[in-house]
Tab-separated table of C-alpha atoms and ligand atoms in Angstrom:
chain	number	residue	atom	x	y	z
T	1352	UNK	CA	8.000	-126.879	105.925
T	1353	UNK	CA	10.904	-126.114	108.050
T	1354	UNK	CA	14.582	-124.905	107.517
T	1355	UNK	CA	15.761	-128.451	107.011
T	1356	UNK	CA	18.278	-129.339	104.290
T	1357	UNK	CA	16.829	-131.695	101.491
T	1358	UNK	CA	18.850	-133.493	98.835
T	1359	UNK	CA	16.812	-131.839	95.905
T	1360	UNK	CA	13.681	-129.884	95.276
T	1361	UNK	CA	11.700	-130.238	92.174
T	1362	UNK	CA	9.742	-127.124	91.236
T	1363	UNK	CA	6.721	-128.068	89.326
T	1364	UNK	CA	4.306	-131.014	89.842
T	1365	UNK	CA	3.525	-131.675	86.273
T	1366	UNK	CA	4.416	-135.086	84.599
T	1367	UNK	CA	8.104	-134.472	84.100
T	1368	UNK	CA	8.597	-133.085	87.812
T	1369	UNK	CA	6.985	-136.135	89.056
T	1370	UNK	CA	8.943	-138.482	86.718
T	1371	UNK	CA	12.144	-136.655	87.874
T	1372	UNK	CA	11.500	-137.000	91.564
T	1373	UNK	CA	10.725	-140.864	91.074
T	1374	UNK	CA	13.992	-141.335	89.094
T	1375	UNK	CA	15.943	-139.438	91.898
T	1376	UNK	CA	14.363	-141.789	94.485
T	1377	UNK	CA	15.419	-144.824	92.432
T	1378	UNK	CA	19.112	-143.526	92.849
T	1379	UNK	CA	18.575	-142.903	96.622
T	1380	UNK	CA	18.250	-139.246	96.225
T	1381	UNK	CA	15.225	-137.771	98.255
T	1382	UNK	CA	13.482	-134.826	96.784
T	1383	UNK	CA	10.500	-132.600	97.615
T	1384	UNK	CA	8.135	-131.441	94.717
T	1385	UNK	CA	6.758	-127.977	95.136
T	1386	UNK	CA	3.734	-127.219	92.905
T	1387	UNK	CA	2.242	-123.883	92.613
T	1388	UNK	CA	-1.339	-125.133	91.893
T	1389	UNK	CA	-2.931	-128.532	92.122
T	1390	UNK	CA	-0.978	-131.647	91.035
T	1391	UNK	CA	-0.686	-131.464	87.209
T	1392	UNK	CA	-1.913	-127.910	87.129
T	1393	UNK	CA	-1.264	-127.310	83.403
T	1394	UNK	CA	-3.471	-130.241	82.513
T	1395	UNK	CA	-5.966	-129.421	85.077
T	1396	UNK	CA	-6.866	-126.208	83.389
T	1397	UNK	CA	-7.623	-127.858	80.032
T	1398	UNK	CA	-11.386	-127.822	79.203
T	1399	UNK	CA	-13.029	-130.999	80.582
T	1400	UNK	CA	-12.699	-133.986	78.308
T	1401	UNK	CA	-9.892	-132.573	76.266
T	1402	UNK	CA	-7.740	-135.411	74.797
T	1403	UNK	CA	-3.996	-135.761	74.377
T	1404	UNK	CA	-2.812	-135.797	70.863
T	1405	UNK	CA	0.040	-138.064	71.931
T	1406	UNK	CA	-0.474	-141.758	72.207
T	1407	UNK	CA	-0.716	-143.145	75.871
T	1408	UNK	CA	2.657	-144.977	75.809
T	1409	UNK	CA	4.482	-141.507	75.036
T	1410	UNK	CA	3.004	-139.634	77.846
T	1411	UNK	CA	3.188	-142.449	80.470
T	1412	UNK	CA	5.739	-141.700	83.068
T	1413	UNK	CA	8.105	-143.584	85.291
T	1414	UNK	CA	7.562	-146.804	83.479
T	1415	UNK	CA	3.856	-147.083	84.626
T	1416	UNK	CA	1.522	-148.070	81.863
T	1417	UNK	CA	-1.285	-145.672	81.053
T	1418	UNK	CA	-4.542	-147.521	79.989
T	1419	UNK	CA	-7.776	-145.865	79.059
T	1420	UNK	CA	-11.128	-147.593	79.097
T	1421	UNK	CA	-11.561	-147.600	75.346
T	1422	UNK	CA	-7.888	-147.641	74.373
T	1423	UNK	CA	-8.153	-144.019	72.820
T	1424	UNK	CA	-5.838	-141.205	73.815
T	1425	UNK	CA	-6.200	-140.247	77.320
T	1426	UNK	CA	-8.470	-137.420	78.239
T	1427	UNK	CA	-7.650	-134.685	80.763
T	1428	UNK	CA	-9.542	-136.599	83.466
T	1429	UNK	CA	-7.865	-139.920	82.619
T	1430	UNK	CA	-4.566	-138.467	82.791
T	1431	UNK	CA	-5.129	-136.576	86.031
T	1432	UNK	CA	-6.404	-139.834	87.654
T	1433	UNK	CA	-3.196	-141.538	86.353
T	1434	UNK	CA	-0.969	-138.840	87.681
T	1435	UNK	CA	-2.454	-139.153	91.213
T	1436	UNK	CA	-2.174	-142.922	91.118
T	1437	UNK	CA	1.667	-142.569	90.149
T	1438	UNK	CA	2.212	-140.033	92.963
T	1439	UNK	CA	0.376	-142.411	95.344
T	1440	UNK	CA	2.190	-145.569	94.241
T	1441	UNK	CA	5.731	-144.100	94.565
T	1442	UNK	CA	4.817	-141.978	97.636
T	1443	UNK	CA	6.147	-138.832	95.877
T	1444	UNK	CA	6.164	-135.978	98.496
T	1445	UNK	CA	4.260	-133.196	96.641
T	1446	UNK	CA	3.442	-129.973	98.230
T	1447	UNK	CA	0.546	-128.464	96.202
T	1448	UNK	CA	-0.330	-124.707	96.137
T	1449	UNK	CA	3.297	-123.903	97.000
T	1450	UNK	CA	4.686	-121.526	94.606
T	1451	UNK	CA	8.462	-120.954	94.651
T	1452	UNK	CA	9.030	-117.211	94.642
T	1453	UNK	CA	12.830	-116.959	94.716
T	1454	UNK	CA	15.978	-118.917	94.723
T	1455	UNK	CA	19.196	-117.580	96.398
T	1456	UNK	CA	22.528	-119.221	96.606
T	1457	UNK	CA	23.813	-120.151	100.144
T	1458	UNK	CA	27.475	-120.752	100.736
T	1459	UNK	CA	28.702	-121.741	97.249
T	1460	UNK	CA	32.315	-122.342	98.476
T	1461	UNK	CA	32.174	-126.003	99.111
T	1462	UNK	CA	29.216	-127.510	97.200
T	1463	UNK	CA	26.197	-125.706	95.817
T	1464	UNK	CA	23.344	-125.070	98.175
T	1465	UNK	CA	20.166	-122.963	97.541
T	1466	UNK	CA	17.531	-121.329	99.745
T	1467	UNK	CA	13.971	-121.268	98.470
T	1468	UNK	CA	11.381	-118.752	99.359
T	1469	UNK	CA	7.632	-119.419	98.828
T	1470	UNK	CA	4.775	-116.997	97.849
T	1471	UNK	CA	2.838	-115.951	100.883
T	1472	UNK	CA	4.946	-117.868	103.422
T	1473	UNK	CA	7.569	-116.690	105.662
T	1474	UNK	CA	9.496	-120.009	106.042
T	1475	UNK	CA	12.203	-121.120	103.656
T	1476	UNK	CA	14.008	-124.369	102.612
T	1477	UNK	CA	17.485	-125.202	101.723
T	1478	UNK	CA	18.548	-127.802	99.329
T	1479	UNK	CA	21.640	-129.038	97.427
T	1480	UNK	CA	19.964	-129.044	94.061
T	1481	UNK	CA	16.948	-127.584	92.331
T	1482	UNK	CA	15.165	-128.942	89.281
T	1483	UNK	CA	13.134	-126.376	87.468
T	1484	UNK	CA	10.356	-128.413	85.771
T	1485	UNK	CA	8.045	-125.398	85.511
T	1486	UNK	CA	6.637	-125.918	82.101
T	1487	UNK	CA	6.083	-123.136	79.572
T	1488	UNK	CA	2.310	-122.277	79.590
T	1489	UNK	CA	1.818	-119.998	82.513
T	1490	UNK	CA	-0.253	-117.142	81.102
T	1491	UNK	CA	-2.400	-116.913	77.970
T	1492	UNK	CA	-0.929	-114.709	75.248
T	1493	UNK	CA	-2.636	-111.244	75.049
T	1494	UNK	CA	-3.934	-109.383	72.073
T	1495	UNK	CA	-3.097	-106.115	73.618
T	1496	UNK	CA	-6.167	-104.261	72.433
T	1497	UNK	CA	-8.741	-102.276	74.244
T	1498	UNK	CA	-11.541	-104.304	75.988
T	1499	UNK	CA	-9.333	-107.385	76.365
T	1500	UNK	CA	-10.038	-107.398	80.184
T	1501	UNK	CA	-13.770	-107.357	79.919
T	1502	UNK	CA	-15.276	-110.387	81.823
T	1503	UNK	CA	-16.596	-112.169	78.655
T	1504	UNK	CA	-13.021	-112.305	77.113
T	1505	UNK	CA	-11.115	-115.344	78.076
T	1506	UNK	CA	-7.774	-117.050	77.300
T	1507	UNK	CA	-9.128	-120.496	78.341
T	1508	UNK	CA	-11.733	-122.837	76.943
T	1509	UNK	CA	-13.986	-123.693	79.874
T	1510	UNK	CA	-16.775	-126.404	80.393
T	1511	UNK	CA	-18.399	-126.416	76.945
T	1512	UNK	CA	-21.850	-126.545	78.440
T	1513	UNK	CA	-21.732	-122.912	79.482
T	1514	UNK	CA	-21.474	-121.746	75.842
T	1515	UNK	CA	-24.758	-123.298	74.717
T	1516	UNK	CA	-26.872	-121.037	72.700
T	1517	UNK	CA	-24.302	-118.110	72.932
T	1518	UNK	CA	-22.442	-116.366	70.073
T	1519	UNK	CA	-18.681	-117.201	70.616
T	1520	UNK	CA	-16.056	-115.529	68.569
T	1521	UNK	CA	-12.889	-117.641	68.684
T	1522	UNK	CA	-9.640	-115.695	67.879
T	1523	UNK	CA	-6.757	-118.123	66.682
T	1524	UNK	CA	-6.304	-120.750	64.054
T	1525	UNK	CA	-4.196	-123.572	65.643
T	1526	UNK	CA	-5.038	-126.575	67.540
T	1527	UNK	CA	-6.647	-124.900	70.622
T	1528	UNK	CA	-8.751	-122.650	68.552
T	1529	UNK	CA	-9.855	-125.259	66.029
T	1530	UNK	CA	-10.664	-127.792	68.565
T	1531	UNK	CA	-12.623	-125.323	70.537
T	1532	UNK	CA	-14.594	-124.272	67.410
T	1533	UNK	CA	-15.558	-127.745	66.611
T	1534	UNK	CA	-16.562	-128.776	70.256
T	1535	UNK	CA	-18.567	-125.611	70.726
T	1536	UNK	CA	-20.382	-125.823	67.408
T	1537	UNK	CA	-21.255	-129.444	68.371
T	1538	UNK	CA	-22.549	-128.333	71.745
T	1539	UNK	CA	-24.927	-125.780	70.437
T	1540	UNK	CA	-22.884	-122.601	70.404
T	1541	UNK	CA	-22.924	-120.032	67.458
T	1542	UNK	CA	-19.171	-120.186	66.792
T	1543	UNK	CA	-17.291	-117.694	64.565
T	1544	UNK	CA	-13.580	-117.594	63.942
T	1545	UNK	CA	-11.025	-114.789	63.412
T	1546	UNK	CA	-7.527	-115.667	62.317
T	1547	UNK	CA	-4.750	-113.412	61.011
T	1548	UNK	CA	-3.486	-115.842	58.419
T	1549	UNK	CA	-5.009	-115.975	54.915
T	1550	UNK	CA	-6.212	-119.517	55.592
T	1551	UNK	CA	-5.754	-122.092	58.453
T	1552	UNK	CA	-2.307	-123.242	58.669
T	1553	UNK	CA	-1.418	-126.142	56.499
T	1554	UNK	CA	0.598	-127.926	59.039
T	1555	UNK	CA	0.300	-128.592	62.755
T	1556	UNK	CA	-3.336	-128.929	63.060
T	1557	UNK	CA	-4.369	-132.462	64.405
T	1558	UNK	CA	-5.153	-134.456	61.264
T	1559	UNK	CA	-8.563	-135.644	62.587
T	1560	UNK	CA	-9.718	-132.045	63.225
T	1561	UNK	CA	-8.725	-130.592	59.790
T	1562	UNK	CA	-11.449	-132.044	57.551
T	1563	UNK	CA	-14.181	-131.192	60.072
T	1564	UNK	CA	-13.233	-127.513	60.460
T	1565	UNK	CA	-12.654	-127.095	56.733
T	1566	UNK	CA	-16.175	-128.489	56.141
T	1567	UNK	CA	-17.817	-126.309	58.871
T	1568	UNK	CA	-16.099	-123.051	57.492
T	1569	UNK	CA	-16.966	-124.062	53.841
T	1570	UNK	CA	-20.631	-124.686	54.595
T	1571	UNK	CA	-20.894	-121.433	56.598
T	1572	UNK	CA	-21.625	-123.142	59.808
T	1573	UNK	CA	-18.585	-121.564	61.305
T	1574	UNK	CA	-18.182	-118.043	59.739
T	1575	UNK	CA	-14.602	-117.282	59.530
T	1576	UNK	CA	-12.781	-114.017	58.914
T	1577	UNK	CA	-9.192	-114.784	57.617
T	1578	UNK	CA	-6.560	-112.023	57.369
T	1579	UNK	CA	-8.237	-110.379	60.254
T	1580	UNK	CA	-7.004	-108.725	63.447
T	1581	UNK	CA	-8.950	-107.725	66.426
T	1582	UNK	CA	-8.670	-103.957	67.185
T	1583	UNK	CA	-11.208	-103.456	69.963
T	1584	UNK	CA	-13.521	-105.499	72.107
T	1585	UNK	CA	-16.799	-104.028	73.486
T	1586	UNK	CA	-19.190	-105.701	75.788
T	1587	UNK	CA	-21.348	-106.936	72.865
T	1588	UNK	CA	-19.150	-106.974	69.877
T	1589	UNK	CA	-15.595	-107.302	68.486
T	1590	UNK	CA	-14.221	-104.873	65.975
T	1591	UNK	CA	-12.030	-106.658	63.363
T	1592	UNK	CA	-9.769	-105.119	60.779
T	1593	UNK	CA	-10.013	-107.415	57.806
T	1594	UNK	CA	-7.793	-107.329	54.737
T	1595	UNK	CA	-9.788	-107.918	51.509
T	1596	UNK	CA	-8.830	-107.693	47.876
T	1597	UNK	CA	-10.333	-104.190	47.881
T	1598	UNK	CA	-8.194	-103.011	50.930
T	1599	UNK	CA	-8.775	-102.994	54.540
T	1600	UNK	CA	-12.208	-102.840	56.212
T	1601	UNK	CA	-13.520	-102.666	59.703
T	1602	UNK	CA	-16.019	-105.394	60.551
T	1603	UNK	CA	-18.116	-105.446	63.746
T	1604	UNK	CA	-19.018	-108.917	65.035
T	1605	UNK	CA	-21.598	-109.407	67.576
T	1606	UNK	CA	-20.578	-111.816	70.425
T	1607	UNK	CA	-21.519	-112.843	73.804
T	1608	UNK	CA	-18.173	-114.587	74.502
T	1609	UNK	CA	-14.643	-113.964	73.110
T	1610	UNK	CA	-12.055	-116.716	73.374
T	1611	UNK	CA	-8.477	-115.589	72.649
T	1612	UNK	CA	-6.940	-119.022	71.961
T	1613	UNK	CA	-3.575	-117.750	70.663
T	1614	UNK	CA	-1.125	-119.674	72.816
T	1615	UNK	CA	0.484	-119.236	76.196
T	1616	UNK	CA	3.574	-117.753	77.648
T	1617	UNK	CA	6.186	-118.947	80.268
T	1618	UNK	CA	6.672	-117.127	83.599
T	1619	UNK	CA	10.456	-116.638	83.327
T	1620	UNK	CA	10.872	-114.741	86.632
T	1621	UNK	CA	12.899	-117.419	88.205
T	1622	UNK	CA	15.166	-117.867	85.273
T	1623	UNK	CA	15.637	-114.016	85.108
T	1624	UNK	CA	16.616	-113.988	88.806
T	1625	UNK	CA	19.258	-116.648	88.264
T	1626	UNK	CA	20.527	-114.980	85.080
T	1627	UNK	CA	20.215	-118.112	82.915
T	1628	UNK	CA	18.144	-116.879	79.914
T	1629	UNK	CA	19.605	-116.818	76.515
T	1630	UNK	CA	19.600	-113.353	74.641
T	1631	UNK	CA	17.319	-114.637	71.781
T	1632	UNK	CA	14.314	-112.729	70.834
T	1633	UNK	CA	12.318	-115.377	72.602
T	1634	UNK	CA	14.618	-116.222	75.565
T	1635	UNK	CA	15.067	-119.824	76.821
T	1636	UNK	CA	16.982	-121.200	79.796
T	1637	UNK	CA	20.474	-122.026	79.003
T	1638	UNK	CA	21.633	-125.598	80.054
T	1639	UNK	CA	24.100	-128.398	79.276
T	1640	UNK	CA	22.259	-130.857	77.247
T	1641	UNK	CA	24.276	-133.772	78.527
T	1642	UNK	CA	23.424	-132.996	82.248
T	1643	UNK	CA	20.511	-130.459	82.024
T	1644	UNK	CA	22.387	-128.396	84.600
T	1645	UNK	CA	22.254	-124.567	84.002
T	1646	UNK	CA	25.287	-122.347	84.363
T	1647	UNK	CA	24.420	-121.979	87.941
T	1648	UNK	CA	25.883	-125.113	89.856
T	1649	UNK	CA	23.164	-127.281	91.354
T	1650	UNK	CA	20.330	-125.691	89.209
T	1651	UNK	CA	18.753	-127.943	86.589
T	1652	UNK	CA	16.022	-127.521	84.104
T	1653	UNK	CA	13.617	-130.298	82.837
T	1654	UNK	CA	10.572	-130.867	80.860
T	1655	UNK	CA	8.755	-128.340	78.441
T	1656	UNK	CA	10.445	-125.530	80.607
T	1657	UNK	CA	13.453	-125.886	78.450
T	1658	UNK	CA	11.594	-124.563	75.301
T	1659	UNK	CA	10.826	-121.205	77.081
T	1660	UNK	CA	7.730	-119.620	75.521
T	1661	UNK	CA	7.013	-121.724	72.459
T	1662	UNK	CA	5.657	-120.045	69.344
T	1663	UNK	CA	2.624	-121.374	67.529
T	1664	UNK	CA	4.687	-124.593	66.391
T	1665	UNK	CA	5.596	-126.326	69.569
T	1666	UNK	CA	8.821	-128.356	69.348
T	1667	UNK	CA	9.100	-129.516	72.990
T	1668	UNK	CA	6.406	-131.770	74.406
T	1669	UNK	CA	6.139	-134.099	77.210
T	1670	UNK	CA	6.655	-136.834	74.880
T	1671	UNK	CA	10.248	-135.785	73.886
T	1672	UNK	CA	11.423	-134.835	77.533
T	1673	UNK	CA	11.429	-138.079	79.352
T	1674	UNK	CA	15.289	-138.411	79.145
T	1675	UNK	CA	15.695	-135.335	81.132
T	1676	UNK	CA	14.814	-137.085	84.365
T	1677	UNK	CA	17.541	-139.785	83.889
T	1678	UNK	CA	20.209	-137.194	82.773
T	1679	UNK	CA	19.529	-135.105	85.923
T	1680	UNK	CA	19.561	-138.280	88.084
T	1681	UNK	CA	22.792	-139.515	86.599
T	1682	UNK	CA	24.523	-136.202	87.117
T	1683	UNK	CA	23.318	-135.794	90.750
T	1684	UNK	CA	24.085	-139.497	91.620
T	1685	UNK	CA	27.719	-138.767	90.354
T	1686	UNK	CA	27.866	-135.586	92.374
T	1687	UNK	CA	26.499	-137.075	95.533
T	1688	UNK	CA	28.502	-140.227	95.222
T	1689	UNK	CA	31.786	-138.377	94.743
T	1690	UNK	CA	30.950	-136.147	97.682
T	1691	UNK	CA	29.949	-139.189	99.719
T	1692	UNK	CA	33.389	-140.923	98.948
T	1693	UNK	CA	35.212	-137.641	99.796
T	1694	UNK	CA	33.304	-137.364	103.103
T	1695	UNK	CA	34.047	-141.181	103.794
T	1696	UNK	CA	37.777	-140.782	103.029
T	1697	UNK	CA	37.826	-137.655	105.179
T	1698	UNK	CA	36.307	-139.386	108.169
T	1699	UNK	CA	38.542	-142.425	107.629
T	1700	UNK	CA	41.447	-139.903	107.648
T	1701	UNK	CA	40.111	-138.354	110.840
T	1702	UNK	CA	39.625	-141.804	112.415
T	1703	UNK	CA	43.298	-142.717	111.660
T	1704	UNK	CA	44.352	-139.370	113.081
T	1705	UNK	CA	42.481	-139.840	116.321
T	1706	UNK	CA	43.733	-143.372	116.671
T	1707	UNK	CA	47.393	-141.991	116.097
T	1708	UNK	CA	46.719	-139.536	118.932
T	1709	UNK	CA	45.397	-142.200	121.187
T	1710	UNK	CA	48.370	-144.351	120.611
T	1711	UNK	CA	50.700	-141.474	121.459
T	1712	UNK	CA	48.814	-140.633	124.531
T	1713	UNK	CA	48.968	-144.189	125.892
T	1714	UNK	CA	52.572	-144.549	124.688
T	1715	UNK	CA	51.850	-147.339	122.196
T	1716	UNK	CA	53.784	-147.844	118.893
T	1717	UNK	CA	51.625	-148.775	115.788
T	1718	UNK	CA	53.608	-152.151	115.710
T	1719	UNK	CA	52.990	-152.968	119.130
H	3153	FAD	C1	-4.950	-128.514	75.137
H	3153	FAD	C2	-3.470	-129.082	75.209
H	3153	FAD	C3	-3.083	-130.246	74.789
H	3153	FAD	C4	-1.789	-130.909	74.925
H	3153	FAD	N1	-1.523	-132.046	74.355
H	3153	FAD	C5	-0.357	-132.468	74.451
H	3153	FAD	C6	0.086	-133.851	73.895
H	3153	FAD	O1	-0.802	-134.462	73.323
H	3153	FAD	N2	1.345	-134.366	74.084
H	3153	FAD	C7	2.275	-133.571	74.704
H	3153	FAD	O2	3.501	-133.967	74.916
H	3153	FAD	N3	1.963	-132.285	75.138
H	3153	FAD	C8	0.760	-131.721	75.019
H	3153	FAD	N4	0.511	-130.587	75.525
H	3153	FAD	C9	1.506	-129.834	76.334
H	3153	FAD	C10	1.517	-130.404	77.662
H	3153	FAD	O3	0.802	-129.735	78.538
H	3153	FAD	C11	2.927	-130.545	78.109
H	3153	FAD	O4	3.617	-131.358	77.258
H	3153	FAD	C12	3.047	-131.109	79.553
H	3153	FAD	O5	2.199	-130.601	80.494
H	3153	FAD	C13	4.477	-130.804	80.009
H	3153	FAD	O6	4.814	-131.334	81.205
H	3153	FAD	P1	5.937	-130.580	82.101
H	3153	FAD	O7	5.891	-131.396	83.449
H	3153	FAD	O8	7.086	-130.220	81.366
H	3153	FAD	O9	5.179	-129.253	82.443
H	3153	FAD	P2	3.781	-128.750	83.012
H	3153	FAD	O10	2.805	-129.882	82.995
H	3153	FAD	O11	3.355	-127.504	82.479
H	3153	FAD	O12	4.173	-128.636	84.612
H	3153	FAD	C14	4.829	-127.445	85.122
H	3153	FAD	C15	4.336	-127.211	86.452
H	3153	FAD	O13	5.073	-126.306	87.278
H	3153	FAD	C16	4.267	-125.500	87.988
H	3153	FAD	N5	5.033	-124.317	88.343
H	3153	FAD	C17	5.373	-123.277	87.398
H	3153	FAD	N6	6.065	-122.442	88.182
H	3153	FAD	C18	6.143	-122.773	89.397
H	3153	FAD	C19	6.635	-122.177	90.720
H	3153	FAD	N7	7.364	-121.007	90.563
H	3153	FAD	N8	6.379	-122.914	91.848
H	3153	FAD	C20	5.985	-124.030	91.863
H	3153	FAD	N9	5.345	-124.690	90.825
H	3153	FAD	C21	5.409	-124.003	89.503
H	3153	FAD	C22	2.999	-125.272	87.200
H	3153	FAD	O14	1.931	-124.899	88.078
H	3153	FAD	C23	2.723	-126.630	86.397
H	3153	FAD	O15	2.054	-127.484	87.158
H	3153	FAD	C24	-0.825	-130.054	75.482
H	3153	FAD	C25	-1.112	-128.719	76.013
H	3153	FAD	C26	-2.391	-128.267	75.807
H	3153	FAD	C27	-2.735	-126.920	76.305
């Protein structure tokens, strides 16, 4: 990567970053996609064979149909294959393992220009527009209890095979936790559940998971502690504070693995640096919903990044973000077209001027 100037840089090689880059190309605007991890990094860290809950037509991008072998909802693997094919089909220039560390304005007098610096690299890149399609699930939420950093405590579900025959305490009660509990139970782990609510939430759990988890808990196959909070984790056990009708009691649950599946947080460093975060309790980037441009000229936000760190009830998904790409491309096309026509009329003006000079020098009158 050199110090050249590119029309636009898309930060984030998830589905919306890729879709935006393709939409820009369709308008004649070249962009480079910088991705901190592998292509589709967020989906790549899902446990193998996790399925989308959205139907395929709603997570397809750039107008390319997404088909699966058995017409069911796409799995992680099928979607990553699809994403690679879309990138190859449209020759989207993606720089993987290229994390954008900072964004600084360069000469804002005429038209916006930004310089990007990358983690672990000395070179930088200048661009006229930046699209922050950085998603919102960079770090697992933490319990903030002693023992959370022990090696058997994890915020991600891994390949289910590794949990066979092990005692696994899952902390959480929403989709990720419930899906993990069912899958691990089926794969031969001894699963237990701790959730702070008095029962599993009545809404928001995938409708096909609900009856199964209810049945497993009712039958005692998956012991569950509701109204419970983790207070400490040891190498062989988890200590829970459980609220019972008789009062609070501490329960020690023996576990080989602890999965804290309690949601994820957005890395807001770039938004903070740009000063574009709202002052809500859970800050989100500020942007104009018509154009997706933030208060910093030339900086746009797209995809689930607009939702900030979403609480347990997600509102912004891939499926309701597709219009971001067209809004940004519309706005940038207008900006570049008007710039182009100004440059063209300026150069026409200069040509007329130099023709006038020439005529004066050779003593000709325009009429002659
Ligand atoms: C188990 C699970 C199931 C889900 N199922 C669904 C579903 O069915 N339907 C649905 O709509 N959504 C679902 N989601 C949410 C889904 O992950 C998002 O909707 C989707 O990934 C959003 O796409 P995006 O392009 O907005 O962001 P992301 O896919 O999160 O892409 C953002 C990218 O930006 C990169 N990035 C971040 N910071 C930087 C930086 N500084 N420099 C360079 N790159 C950076 C990240 O590495 C990441 O690859 C699910 C999530 C999980 C965890």
